[in-house]
């Protein structure tokens, strides 16, 4: 049974509650009581096999119950509305000494993965301005909970001429993604701080 314990704990990741559940299920005796009567080796094997199969089913149920999709949307939104730690916030300083606090897109991505692992995102449109000097991206973020799914869209715009740090479409997409996340409350406090 050691092989089962090891393979199941690797499959479930680092969830300590799932691992402890698995350990308790695998270490318990079979449901039928021990008796002094002799059993055949076939019945002993079958009984052990049944206990292991039952333990596997209970562990799978516990693992799926602890995944992000099994949380109500209100719980996910409550987590996303918490203040982002200052250590994750960056400051962008423009040439005219204007500064803006922001959370990088990859940090927002990780926060979503942590609190809403079943989220999805997509670029809805990429539009160049009539004079071809700017590009705008519309991005949609969708959160999935047990009770509902909800999405928010936002735009980001970047100058085509500004290639100081990356491609203009990528910059506009990152901006639109961050703004869509802010519509769920993720990093929204930074917008209020910039206004004061």
XYZ file of C-alpha atoms in Angstrom:
196
model
C 0.000 0.000 0.000
C 3.005 2.328 0.185
C 2.939 2.726 -3.573
C -0.665 3.910 -3.397
C 0.079 6.448 -0.706
C 2.987 7.890 -2.678
C 1.220 7.999 -6.038
C -1.963 9.506 -4.636
C -0.161 12.226 -2.675
C 1.834 13.177 -5.778
C -1.347 13.271 -7.845
C -3.117 15.539 -5.380
C -0.242 17.998 -4.973
C 0.657 19.605 -1.673
C -2.783 19.629 -0.087
C -2.109 18.591 3.493
C -5.762 17.877 4.277
C -6.050 15.549 1.291
C -2.776 13.857 2.190
C -3.850 13.345 5.808
C -7.223 12.012 4.638
C -5.461 9.558 2.368
C -3.160 8.441 5.173
C -6.061 7.887 7.560
C -8.018 5.966 4.937
C -5.122 3.721 4.016
C -4.091 2.998 7.581
C -7.488 2.002 8.899
C -8.516 -1.650 9.084
C -11.126 -3.048 6.714
C -14.724 -2.285 7.658
C -15.509 -5.869 8.624
C -14.270 -6.772 12.084
C -11.258 -8.949 12.610
C -12.209 -12.446 13.600
C -10.273 -15.426 14.757
C -11.705 -17.518 11.991
C -9.251 -18.340 9.249
C -9.857 -16.655 5.938
C -8.711 -17.826 2.613
C -5.987 -15.797 0.930
C -8.413 -14.871 -1.864
C -10.948 -13.308 0.512
C -8.168 -11.421 2.319
C -6.869 -10.060 -0.989
C -10.379 -9.100 -2.095
C -11.078 -7.378 1.204
C -7.823 -5.392 0.978
C -8.555 -4.522 -2.636
C -12.046 -3.290 -1.688
C -10.662 -1.099 1.108
C -8.064 0.415 -1.234
C -10.687 1.045 -3.924
C -12.975 2.682 -1.365
C -10.098 4.821 -0.092
C -9.268 5.912 -3.635
C -12.864 7.001 -4.230
C -12.995 8.969 -0.972
C -9.664 10.655 -1.711
C -10.756 11.620 -5.223
C -13.964 13.104 -3.805
C -12.016 15.050 -1.169
C -9.495 16.287 -3.735
C -12.185 17.549 -6.078
C -14.024 19.167 -3.179
C -10.931 21.210 -2.299
C -10.295 22.486 -5.822
C -10.932 26.104 -6.784
C -13.998 25.382 -8.889
C -15.870 24.053 -5.881
C -15.918 27.484 -4.226
C -18.828 29.888 -4.516
C -18.166 33.003 -6.557
C -18.658 35.238 -3.507
C -15.695 33.563 -1.762
C -13.485 33.976 -4.826
C -14.403 37.663 -5.145
C -13.785 38.214 -1.433
C -10.229 36.882 -1.852
C -9.583 38.937 -4.986
C -10.726 42.151 -3.268
C -8.004 41.897 -0.632
C -5.169 44.393 -0.793
C -2.231 43.282 -2.933
C 0.961 43.249 -0.800
C 3.246 46.243 -1.424
C 6.100 43.882 -2.265
C 4.219 42.859 -5.435
C 3.434 46.417 -6.545
C 5.672 48.142 -9.103
C 5.973 51.837 -9.962
C 6.105 53.104 -13.538
C 7.776 56.496 -13.965
C 7.233 58.348 -17.205
C 9.658 60.786 -18.825
C 7.749 63.785 -17.431
C 8.154 62.475 -13.838
C 4.633 61.080 -13.608
C 4.417 57.834 -11.598
C 1.768 55.128 -11.508
C 1.598 52.129 -9.185
C 0.598 48.852 -10.816
C 0.684 45.094 -10.361
C 2.481 43.317 -13.241
C 0.262 41.126 -15.400
C 2.152 37.942 -14.489
C 1.586 38.598 -10.767
C -2.139 39.096 -11.390
C -2.114 35.848 -13.361
C -0.618 34.009 -10.378
C -3.108 35.566 -7.964
C -5.978 34.410 -10.185
C -4.431 30.930 -10.389
C -4.284 30.815 -6.595
C -7.779 32.063 -5.768
C -9.743 31.153 -8.912
C -7.859 28.329 -10.646
C -10.651 27.795 -13.147
C -10.520 31.346 -14.530
C -10.105 32.040 -18.221
C -9.022 35.017 -20.262
C -9.209 35.983 -23.891
C -8.389 38.833 -26.221
C -11.710 39.961 -27.683
C -10.357 42.453 -30.210
C -7.254 44.288 -31.385
C -7.932 47.627 -33.071
C -5.506 50.117 -34.566
C -6.480 53.778 -34.565
C -7.326 55.501 -37.850
C -3.978 57.268 -37.918
C -2.176 53.997 -36.982
C -0.477 55.681 -34.022
C -2.083 53.578 -31.280
C -3.448 50.106 -30.738
C -6.279 49.124 -28.401
C -6.991 45.669 -27.018
C -10.208 44.466 -25.393
C -9.610 41.653 -22.885
C -12.154 39.470 -21.067
C -11.526 37.657 -17.772
C -14.083 35.025 -16.698
C -14.302 33.531 -13.194
C -16.081 30.236 -12.537
C -17.635 29.323 -9.187
C -19.958 26.576 -8.050
C -22.944 28.895 -8.158
C -22.199 31.103 -11.156
C -19.721 32.392 -13.653
C -18.995 36.049 -14.227
C -16.855 38.007 -16.641
C -15.434 41.493 -16.919
C -13.961 43.194 -19.968
C -11.691 46.172 -20.257
C -9.485 47.965 -22.758
C -5.847 48.884 -22.906
C -4.198 51.265 -25.351
C -0.550 51.707 -26.260
C 1.289 53.978 -28.648
C 2.641 52.166 -31.690
C 5.699 54.446 -31.687
C 6.627 53.614 -28.079
C 8.710 50.452 -28.229
C 10.724 51.256 -25.089
C 9.722 48.054 -23.343
C 8.050 45.488 -25.523
C 5.608 45.223 -28.349
C 2.715 47.759 -28.334
C 0.072 45.027 -28.684
C 1.539 43.129 -25.731
C 1.566 46.322 -23.636
C -2.052 47.073 -24.542
C -3.057 43.474 -23.760
C -1.306 43.559 -20.370
C -3.010 46.861 -19.547
C -6.430 45.524 -20.577
C -5.875 42.326 -18.552
C -4.909 44.295 -15.425
C -7.932 46.563 -15.817
C -10.308 43.613 -16.306
C -8.895 42.060 -13.122
C -9.384 45.384 -11.313
C -13.070 45.235 -12.243
C -13.235 42.147 -9.999
C -11.430 44.104 -7.271
C -7.939 42.683 -7.808
C -5.521 45.583 -7.322
C -8.371 48.092 -7.392
C -7.010 49.854 -4.302
C -4.082 51.100 -6.408
C -6.412 53.162 -8.583
C -7.811 54.901 -5.502
C -4.298 55.604 -4.187
C -3.285 57.177 -7.507
C -6.267 59.522 -7.365
C -5.326 60.918 -3.947
